[in-house]
XYZ file of C-alpha atoms in Angstrom:
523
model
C -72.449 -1.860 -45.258
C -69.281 -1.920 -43.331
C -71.094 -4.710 -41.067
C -71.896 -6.936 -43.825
C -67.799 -6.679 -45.444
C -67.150 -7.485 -41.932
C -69.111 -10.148 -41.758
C -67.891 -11.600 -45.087
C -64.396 -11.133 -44.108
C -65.172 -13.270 -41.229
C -66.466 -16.243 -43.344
C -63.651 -16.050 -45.844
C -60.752 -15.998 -43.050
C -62.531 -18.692 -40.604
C -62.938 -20.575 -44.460
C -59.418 -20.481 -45.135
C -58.422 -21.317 -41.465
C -59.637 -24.454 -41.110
C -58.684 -25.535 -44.733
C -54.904 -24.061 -44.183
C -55.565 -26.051 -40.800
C -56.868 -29.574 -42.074
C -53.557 -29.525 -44.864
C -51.377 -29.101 -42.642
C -52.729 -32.473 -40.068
C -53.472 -34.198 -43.615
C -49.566 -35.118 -44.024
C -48.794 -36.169 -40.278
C -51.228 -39.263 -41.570
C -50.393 -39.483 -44.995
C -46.308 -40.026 -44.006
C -47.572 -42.812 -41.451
C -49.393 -44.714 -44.163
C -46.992 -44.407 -47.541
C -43.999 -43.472 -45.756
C -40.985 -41.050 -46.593
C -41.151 -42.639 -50.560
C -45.048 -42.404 -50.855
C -44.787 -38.721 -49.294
C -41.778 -37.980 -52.088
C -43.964 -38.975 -55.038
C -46.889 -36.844 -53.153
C -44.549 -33.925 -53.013
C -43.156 -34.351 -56.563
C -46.789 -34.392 -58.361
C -47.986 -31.022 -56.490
C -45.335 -28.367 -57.555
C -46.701 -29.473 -61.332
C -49.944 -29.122 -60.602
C -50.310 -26.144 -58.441
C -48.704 -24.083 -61.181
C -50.593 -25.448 -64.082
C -53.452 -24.289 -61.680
C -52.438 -21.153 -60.876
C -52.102 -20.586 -65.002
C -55.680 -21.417 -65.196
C -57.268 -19.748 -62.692
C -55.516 -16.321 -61.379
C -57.338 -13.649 -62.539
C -60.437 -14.758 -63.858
C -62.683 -15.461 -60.836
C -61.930 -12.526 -59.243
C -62.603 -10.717 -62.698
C -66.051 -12.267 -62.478
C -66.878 -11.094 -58.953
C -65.629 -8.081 -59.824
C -67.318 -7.310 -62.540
C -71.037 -9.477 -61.429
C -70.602 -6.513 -58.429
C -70.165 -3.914 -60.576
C -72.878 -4.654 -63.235
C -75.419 -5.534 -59.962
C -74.654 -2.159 -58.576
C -75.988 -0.724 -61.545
C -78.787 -3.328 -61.763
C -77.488 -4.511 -64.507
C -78.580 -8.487 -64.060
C -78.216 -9.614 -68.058
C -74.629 -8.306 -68.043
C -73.759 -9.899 -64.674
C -75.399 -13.025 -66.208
C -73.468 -12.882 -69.331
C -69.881 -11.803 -67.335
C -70.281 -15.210 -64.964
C -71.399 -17.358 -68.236
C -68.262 -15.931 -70.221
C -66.073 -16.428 -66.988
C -67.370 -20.110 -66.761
C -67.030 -21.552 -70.446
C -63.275 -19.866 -70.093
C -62.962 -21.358 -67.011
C -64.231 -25.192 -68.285
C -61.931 -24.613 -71.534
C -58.923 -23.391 -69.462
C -59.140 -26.095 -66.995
C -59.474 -29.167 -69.702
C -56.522 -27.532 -71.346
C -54.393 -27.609 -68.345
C -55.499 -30.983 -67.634
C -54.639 -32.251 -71.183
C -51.493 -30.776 -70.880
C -50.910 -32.103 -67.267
C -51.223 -35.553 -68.463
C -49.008 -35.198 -71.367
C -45.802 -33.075 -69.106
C -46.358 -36.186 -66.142
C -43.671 -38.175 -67.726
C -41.200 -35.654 -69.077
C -41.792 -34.013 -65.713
C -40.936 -37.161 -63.023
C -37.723 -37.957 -65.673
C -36.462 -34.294 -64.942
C -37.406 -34.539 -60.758
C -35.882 -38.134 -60.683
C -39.284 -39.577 -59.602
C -40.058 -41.876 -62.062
C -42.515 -43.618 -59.170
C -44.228 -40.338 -59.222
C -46.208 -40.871 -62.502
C -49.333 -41.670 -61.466
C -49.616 -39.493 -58.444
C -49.326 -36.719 -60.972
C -51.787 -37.969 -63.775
C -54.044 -38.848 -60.632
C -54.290 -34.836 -60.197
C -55.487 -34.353 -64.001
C -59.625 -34.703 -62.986
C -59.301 -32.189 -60.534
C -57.006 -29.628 -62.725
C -59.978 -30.146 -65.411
C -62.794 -29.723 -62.299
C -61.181 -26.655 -59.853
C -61.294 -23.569 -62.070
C -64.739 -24.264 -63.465
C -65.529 -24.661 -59.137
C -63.391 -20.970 -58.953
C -66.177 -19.076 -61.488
C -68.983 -20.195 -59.537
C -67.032 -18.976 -55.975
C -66.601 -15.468 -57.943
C -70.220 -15.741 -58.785
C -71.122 -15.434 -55.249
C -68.426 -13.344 -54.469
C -69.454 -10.828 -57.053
C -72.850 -10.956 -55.378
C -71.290 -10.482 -51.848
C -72.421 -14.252 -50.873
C -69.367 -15.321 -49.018
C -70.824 -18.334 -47.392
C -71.267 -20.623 -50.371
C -68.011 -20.259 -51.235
C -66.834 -20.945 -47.482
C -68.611 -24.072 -47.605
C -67.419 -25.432 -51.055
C -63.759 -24.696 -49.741
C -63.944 -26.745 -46.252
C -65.978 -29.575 -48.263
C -63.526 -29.643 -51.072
C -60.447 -30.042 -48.163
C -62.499 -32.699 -46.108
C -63.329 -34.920 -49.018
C -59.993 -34.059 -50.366
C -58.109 -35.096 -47.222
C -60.985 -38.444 -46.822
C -60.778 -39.845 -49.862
C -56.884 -39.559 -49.782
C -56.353 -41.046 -46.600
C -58.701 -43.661 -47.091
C -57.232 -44.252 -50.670
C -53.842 -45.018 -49.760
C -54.529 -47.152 -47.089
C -56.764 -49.190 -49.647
C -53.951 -49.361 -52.086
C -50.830 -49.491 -50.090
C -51.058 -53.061 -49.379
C -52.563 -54.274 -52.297
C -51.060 -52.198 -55.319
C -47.858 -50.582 -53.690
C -46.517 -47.164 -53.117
C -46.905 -45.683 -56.114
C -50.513 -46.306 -56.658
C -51.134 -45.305 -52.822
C -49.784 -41.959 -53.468
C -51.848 -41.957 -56.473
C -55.070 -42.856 -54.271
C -53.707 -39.268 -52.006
C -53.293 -37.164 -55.080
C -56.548 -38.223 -56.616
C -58.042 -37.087 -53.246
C -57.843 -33.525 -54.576
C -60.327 -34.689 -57.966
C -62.867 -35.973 -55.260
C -62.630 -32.856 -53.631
C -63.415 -30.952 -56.251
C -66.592 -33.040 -57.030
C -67.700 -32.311 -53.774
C -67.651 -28.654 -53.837
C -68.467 -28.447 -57.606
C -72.002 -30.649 -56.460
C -72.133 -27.938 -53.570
C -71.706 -24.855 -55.443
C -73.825 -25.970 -57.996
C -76.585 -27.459 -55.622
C -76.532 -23.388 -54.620
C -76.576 -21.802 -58.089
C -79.636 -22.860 -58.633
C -81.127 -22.715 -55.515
C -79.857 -19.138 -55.860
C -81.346 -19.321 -59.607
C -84.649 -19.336 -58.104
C -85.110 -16.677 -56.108
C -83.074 -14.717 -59.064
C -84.610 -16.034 -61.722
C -83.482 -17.672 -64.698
C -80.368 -16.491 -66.145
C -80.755 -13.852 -68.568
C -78.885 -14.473 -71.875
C -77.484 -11.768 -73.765
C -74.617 -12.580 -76.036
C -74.402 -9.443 -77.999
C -71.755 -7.939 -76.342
C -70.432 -11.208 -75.141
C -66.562 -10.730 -77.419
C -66.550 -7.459 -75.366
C -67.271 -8.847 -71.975
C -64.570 -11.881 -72.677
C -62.319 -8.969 -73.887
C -63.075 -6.896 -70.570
C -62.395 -10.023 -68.386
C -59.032 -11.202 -69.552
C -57.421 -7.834 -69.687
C -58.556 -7.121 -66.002
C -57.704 -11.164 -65.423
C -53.992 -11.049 -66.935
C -52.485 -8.013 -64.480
C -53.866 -10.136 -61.613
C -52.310 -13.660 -62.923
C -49.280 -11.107 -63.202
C -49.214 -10.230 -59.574
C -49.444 -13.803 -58.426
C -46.826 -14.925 -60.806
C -44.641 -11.967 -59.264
C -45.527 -13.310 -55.986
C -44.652 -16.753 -56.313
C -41.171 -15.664 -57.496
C -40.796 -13.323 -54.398
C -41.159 -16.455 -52.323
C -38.336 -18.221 -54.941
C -35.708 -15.892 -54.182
C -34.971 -17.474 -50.764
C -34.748 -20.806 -52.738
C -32.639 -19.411 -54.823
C -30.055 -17.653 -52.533
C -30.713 -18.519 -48.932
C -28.702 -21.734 -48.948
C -25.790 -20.312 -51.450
C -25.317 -17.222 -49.544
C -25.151 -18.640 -45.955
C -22.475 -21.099 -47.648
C -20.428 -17.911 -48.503
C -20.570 -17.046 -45.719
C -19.242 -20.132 -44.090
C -21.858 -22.163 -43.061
C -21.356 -25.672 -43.771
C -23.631 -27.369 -46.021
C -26.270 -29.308 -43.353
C -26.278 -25.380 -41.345
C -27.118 -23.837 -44.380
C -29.761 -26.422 -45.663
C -31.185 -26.428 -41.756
C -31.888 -22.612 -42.261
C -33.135 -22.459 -45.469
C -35.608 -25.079 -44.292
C -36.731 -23.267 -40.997
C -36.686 -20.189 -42.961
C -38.958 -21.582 -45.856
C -40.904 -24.659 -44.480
C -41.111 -23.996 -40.370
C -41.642 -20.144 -39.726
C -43.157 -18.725 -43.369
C -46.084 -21.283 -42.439
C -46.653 -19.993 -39.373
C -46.349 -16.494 -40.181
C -48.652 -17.149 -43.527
C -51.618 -18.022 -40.769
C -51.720 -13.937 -40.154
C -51.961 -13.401 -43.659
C -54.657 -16.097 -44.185
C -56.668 -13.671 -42.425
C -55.874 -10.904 -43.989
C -56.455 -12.536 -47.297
C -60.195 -13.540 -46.279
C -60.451 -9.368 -46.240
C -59.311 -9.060 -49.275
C -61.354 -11.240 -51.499
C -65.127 -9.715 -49.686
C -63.284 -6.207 -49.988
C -63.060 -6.636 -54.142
C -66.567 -6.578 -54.942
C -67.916 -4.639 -51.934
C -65.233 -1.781 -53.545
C -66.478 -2.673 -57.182
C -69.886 -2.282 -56.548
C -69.182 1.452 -54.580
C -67.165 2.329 -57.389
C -69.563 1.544 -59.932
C -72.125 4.219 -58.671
C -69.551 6.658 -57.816
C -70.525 6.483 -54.039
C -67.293 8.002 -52.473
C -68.838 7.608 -49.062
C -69.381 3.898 -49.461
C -65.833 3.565 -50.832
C -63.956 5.478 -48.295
C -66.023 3.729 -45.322
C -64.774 0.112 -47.032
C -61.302 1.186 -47.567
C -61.148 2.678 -43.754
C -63.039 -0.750 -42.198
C -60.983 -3.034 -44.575
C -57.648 -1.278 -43.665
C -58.420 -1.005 -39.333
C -59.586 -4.630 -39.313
C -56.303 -5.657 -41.179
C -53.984 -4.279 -39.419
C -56.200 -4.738 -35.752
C -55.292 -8.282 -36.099
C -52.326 -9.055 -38.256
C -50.180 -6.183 -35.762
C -51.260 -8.321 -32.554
C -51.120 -11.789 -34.180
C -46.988 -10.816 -35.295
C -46.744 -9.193 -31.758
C -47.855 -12.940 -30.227
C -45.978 -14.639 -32.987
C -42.878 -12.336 -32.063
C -42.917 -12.768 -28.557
C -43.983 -16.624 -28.514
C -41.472 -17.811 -31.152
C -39.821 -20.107 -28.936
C -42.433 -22.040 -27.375
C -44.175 -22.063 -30.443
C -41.617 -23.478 -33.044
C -40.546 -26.413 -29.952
C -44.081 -26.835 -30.033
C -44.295 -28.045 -33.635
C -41.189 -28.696 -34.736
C -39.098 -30.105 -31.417
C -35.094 -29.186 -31.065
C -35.318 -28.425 -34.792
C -37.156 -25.387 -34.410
C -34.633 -23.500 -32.696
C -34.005 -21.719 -35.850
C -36.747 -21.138 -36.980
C -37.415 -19.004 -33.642
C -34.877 -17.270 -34.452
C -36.248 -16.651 -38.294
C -40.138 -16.546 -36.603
C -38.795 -13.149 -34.501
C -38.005 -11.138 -36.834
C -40.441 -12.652 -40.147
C -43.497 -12.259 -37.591
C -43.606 -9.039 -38.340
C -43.769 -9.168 -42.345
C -47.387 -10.267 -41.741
C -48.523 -7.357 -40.802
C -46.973 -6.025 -44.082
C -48.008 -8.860 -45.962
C -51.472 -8.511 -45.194
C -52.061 -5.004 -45.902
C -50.456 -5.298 -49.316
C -53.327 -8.055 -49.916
C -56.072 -5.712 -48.867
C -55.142 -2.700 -50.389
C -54.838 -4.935 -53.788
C -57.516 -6.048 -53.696
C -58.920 -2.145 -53.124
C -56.910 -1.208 -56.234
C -58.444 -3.963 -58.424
C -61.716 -3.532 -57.357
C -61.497 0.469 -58.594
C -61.072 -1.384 -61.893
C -56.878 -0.512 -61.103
C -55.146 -4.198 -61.367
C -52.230 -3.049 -63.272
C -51.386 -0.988 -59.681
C -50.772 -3.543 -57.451
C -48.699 -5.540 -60.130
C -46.642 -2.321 -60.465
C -46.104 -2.137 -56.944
C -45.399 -6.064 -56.392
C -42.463 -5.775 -59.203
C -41.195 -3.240 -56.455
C -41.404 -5.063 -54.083
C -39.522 -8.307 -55.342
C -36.534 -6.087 -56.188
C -36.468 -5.076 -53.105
C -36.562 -8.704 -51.948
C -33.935 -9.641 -54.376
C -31.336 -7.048 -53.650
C -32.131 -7.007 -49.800
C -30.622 -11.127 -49.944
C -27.940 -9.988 -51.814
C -26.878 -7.179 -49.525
C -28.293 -8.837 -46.172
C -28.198 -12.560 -46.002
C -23.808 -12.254 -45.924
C -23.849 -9.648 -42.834
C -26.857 -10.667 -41.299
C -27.068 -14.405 -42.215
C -31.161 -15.608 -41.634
C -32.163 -12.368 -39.819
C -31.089 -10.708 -43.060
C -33.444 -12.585 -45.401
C -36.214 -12.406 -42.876
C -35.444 -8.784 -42.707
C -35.147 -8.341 -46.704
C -39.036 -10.163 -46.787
C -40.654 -7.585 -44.382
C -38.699 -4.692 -46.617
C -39.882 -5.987 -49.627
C -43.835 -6.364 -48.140
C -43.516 -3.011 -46.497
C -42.495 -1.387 -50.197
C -45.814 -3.402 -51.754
C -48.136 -2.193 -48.493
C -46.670 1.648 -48.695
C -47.011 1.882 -52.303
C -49.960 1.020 -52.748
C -51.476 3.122 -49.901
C -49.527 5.584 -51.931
C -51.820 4.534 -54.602
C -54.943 4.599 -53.147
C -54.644 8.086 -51.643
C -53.819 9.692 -54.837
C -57.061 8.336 -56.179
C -59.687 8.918 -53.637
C -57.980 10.602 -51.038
C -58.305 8.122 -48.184
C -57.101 8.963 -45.073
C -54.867 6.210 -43.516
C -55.860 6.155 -40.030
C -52.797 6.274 -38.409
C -54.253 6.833 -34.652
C -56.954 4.361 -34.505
C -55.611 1.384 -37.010
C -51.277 1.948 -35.733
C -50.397 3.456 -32.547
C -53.523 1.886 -30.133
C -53.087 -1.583 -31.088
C -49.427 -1.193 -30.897
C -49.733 0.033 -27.654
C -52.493 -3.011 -26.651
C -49.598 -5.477 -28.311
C -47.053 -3.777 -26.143
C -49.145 -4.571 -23.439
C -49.770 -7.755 -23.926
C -46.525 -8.952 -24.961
C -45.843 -7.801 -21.575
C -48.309 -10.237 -20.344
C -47.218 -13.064 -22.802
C -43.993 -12.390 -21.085
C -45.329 -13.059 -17.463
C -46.677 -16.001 -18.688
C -43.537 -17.145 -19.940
C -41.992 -16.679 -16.837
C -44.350 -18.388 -14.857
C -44.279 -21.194 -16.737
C -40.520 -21.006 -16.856
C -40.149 -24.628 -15.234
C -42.347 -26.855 -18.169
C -40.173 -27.859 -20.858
C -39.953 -30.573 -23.812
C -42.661 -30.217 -26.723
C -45.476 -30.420 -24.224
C -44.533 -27.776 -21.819
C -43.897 -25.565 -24.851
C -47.254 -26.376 -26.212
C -48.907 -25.583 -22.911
C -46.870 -22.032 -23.002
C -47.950 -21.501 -26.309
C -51.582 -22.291 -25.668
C -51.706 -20.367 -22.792
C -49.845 -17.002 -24.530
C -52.396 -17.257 -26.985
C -55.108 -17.379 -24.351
C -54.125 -14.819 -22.320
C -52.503 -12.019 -24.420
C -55.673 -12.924 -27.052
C -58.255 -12.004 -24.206
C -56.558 -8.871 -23.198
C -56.344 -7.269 -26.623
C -59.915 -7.800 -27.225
C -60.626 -5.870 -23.428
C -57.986 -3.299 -24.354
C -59.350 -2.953 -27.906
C -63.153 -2.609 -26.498
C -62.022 -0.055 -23.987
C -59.953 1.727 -26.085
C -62.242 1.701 -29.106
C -59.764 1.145 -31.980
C -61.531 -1.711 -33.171
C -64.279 -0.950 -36.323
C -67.888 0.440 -34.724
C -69.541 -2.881 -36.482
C -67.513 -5.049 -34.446
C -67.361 -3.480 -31.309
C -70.978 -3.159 -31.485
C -71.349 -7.259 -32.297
C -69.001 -7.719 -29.020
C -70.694 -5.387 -27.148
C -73.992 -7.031 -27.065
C -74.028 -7.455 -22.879
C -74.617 -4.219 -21.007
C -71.401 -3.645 -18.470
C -68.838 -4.620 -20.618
C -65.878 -1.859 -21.201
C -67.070 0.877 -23.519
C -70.864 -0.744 -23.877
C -72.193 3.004 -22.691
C -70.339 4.639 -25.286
C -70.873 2.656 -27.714
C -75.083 2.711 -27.108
């Protein structure tokens, strides 16, 4: 069991990876083709449209796998049927809503951002607000039924065709409608996208429909089920509503603060945008992974739940927890230690503060991440209203830590007030979690050994530093970077094999060759 969340986990982070991955290298050739105006009326029509999609589908996709797992545990199949046919007709009438109401808000919108050019990249992003949440209830279909490669799949073919179709668009059109309707062509990217993975996912359903059976219709209870999923849906839309205002309070306050106290106006917008747009990003590829953890730990969790089996549930919560925190503590450690090389790397003599930021805002990922997981272990013990609880915590603490920080500290202090506020999230709800089932955090085996394997290999991340001390420019810092990542990644595997703090699944999975460190024990 712990093998196969494992395994899921894997899919979802490697998933999100290479779509996080692919974004990012989509506007390097998307500023070469429009240019700095085409990329504006890009960046204008995506702020509307990502929160008209977050409206529509927080909440309800994971309430479907959530609830498909729970109703499969008990063998349920006509209510997991009915659950993931409610989901999906709520889904189809949120999304054409949203799009409706997209179309209508483009102009008022671009008036109010002072993009009037914008216009038709953001009605271009209307088929794809109707498409994407009806694509999200079939991904918590197979999620519910702990089949994380589908959805895998439909992600990186919904960001290939996405990024394709864009590219390819705006090339097309730049030369022979203008700007405008090439930025258009890249918004309207996302709409082909979501064909693509829609034909995917539903290519699967039935294929999966087959060896299932025909879907079992039971309507009976179906105001009850709808009933069931929006009130576990709405405390989940909460918490990623509560989210994206954590992440507003440095927009709010980072750039007024430093002002106060006595930056000048180009120092303070430089650090507010190496705070926000250079090291976040970088530190949000730590909690990528984590997140992949989080969404095959909901239904693995709902389905143990369901039948009561505490030993199922504890050995999820313990695996979910060790893996988390075995990679997000040595990925900040690496982030920590590398911040130099790494933002020269990407960003040139510009990223000099967001090292600085990076040093200290490396380490929120490791708070960040188990504040996913464990919410996603509190909503899939049918608890949602928890984490939300805990989240509200956590962006006071956020607030008031800028307010008190960011004038003493300047950046430090708002990097310092985001790893507070994670750490309240992470330590409440752990607090949460052990009042309920009595889990044991496990301190030795998922804190102090791969501290003390980060410890050691910063040390060696540090002796590659030196020895690469003469390379310099963006190159040389890439090659340090590379090679930090190289090194101190191969010796925290070794020390993690030999010191066995990594989960018994996956030690057994790297363990296959006789000879390697531990292998006898481990037999």
């Amino acid at each position: 069991m712990a093998s196969s969340l494992l395994r899921g986990a894997a899919i979802l982070a490697i998933a999100n990876l290479v779509t996080r991955l692919i974004g990012v290298f989509f506007r390097i050739p998307l500023q070469n083709i429009v240019g700095a105006e085409g990329l504006a009326y890009y960046q204008t029509a995506y702020p509307l449209y990502t929160l008209l999609l977050g409206l529509s589908t927080a909440g309800i996709p994971l309430a479907v796998a959530h609830f498909v797992a729970e109703c499969e545990a008990r063998h349920d199949s006509q209510s997991a049927d009915a659950v993931f046919l409610i989901g999906l007709y709520v889904m189809a009438a949120l999304g054409i809503f949203f799009s409706v109401l997209l179309y209508v808000l483009a102009p008022l919108y671009v008036r109010a951002s002072d993009m009037d050019g914008a216009l038709r990249a953001v009605r271009a992003l209307t088929p794809a607000l109707a498409l994407v949440p009806m694509m999200a209830a079939f991904r918590g279909y197979f999620e519910g039924h702990q089949e994380m490669g589908t959805p895998a799949i439909s992600q990186i073919a919904e960001q290939l065709v996405r990024v394709a179709i864009g590219l390819a668009g705006a090339a097309v059109l730049l030369h022979v409608a203008g700007v405008a309707r090439a930025s258009a062509a890249a918004t309207f990217g996302a709409g082909a996208g979501a064909v693509a993975s829609l034909g995917w996912l539903l290519y699967a359903f039935l294929r999966d429909r087959q060896q299932r059976g025909p879907l079992l219709l039971r309507w009976e209870g179906g105001v009850a089920w709808a009933k069931r999923l929006l009130f576990y849906a709405i405390p989940i839309s909460l918490a990623s509503l509560i989210e994206s205002l954590m992440n507003n309070v440095d927009t709010l306050t980072v750039k007024r603060l430093l002002e106060l106290r006595g930056s000048s106006d180009a120092l303070a917008t430089a650090s507010f945008a190496a705070l926000t747009g250079e090291a976040w990003p970088l530190v949000s590829v730590v909690i990528t992974l984590a997140s992949g953890m989080a969404v095959a730990l909901l239904p693995a969790v709902s389905a143990a739940h369901a039948v009561d089996d505490k030993e199922a549930l504890g050995m999820q919560l313990q695996t979910a927890t060790q893996v988390t925190l075995a990679i997000s503590i040595p990925a900040a450690c690496g982030l920590a230690v590398l911040a130099g090389p790494l933002s020269t790397a990407f960003y040139g003599v510009d990223g000099l503060l967001a090292a600085k930021a990076l040093r200290l805002l490396a380490f929120a990922g490791i708070l960040a991440g188990l504040e996913v997981t464990t919410s996603a272990a509190l909503q899939g013990m049918n608890l949602p209203r928890l984490p939300v609880r805990n989240l509200a915590v956590a962006f006071g603490v956020k607030a008031i830590g800028n307010l008190l920080l960011l004038p003493t500290l300047g950046l430090s202090g708002a990097a310092l007030a985001t790893l507070f506020a994670y750490g309240a999230g992470a330590v409440l709800n752990l607090r949460s979690l052990r009042q309920r089932t009595g889990f044991p955090f496990p301190l030795r085996q998922g804190v102090l050994l791969p501290v003390a394997a980060s410890l050691v290999m910063v040390a060696a991340v540090g002796g590659v530093l030196y020895a690469t001390m003469p390379l310099s420019g963006r190159f040389g810092a890439l090659i340090k970077g590379l090679l930090g990542v190289l090194v101190g990644g191969a010796l925290y595997l070794v020390l993690g094999l030999w010191w066995r703090f990594l989960p018994e699944p996956l030690r057994r999975r790297l363990l296959r060759r006789r000879g390697a460190p531990g292998s006898a024990q481990s037999s």
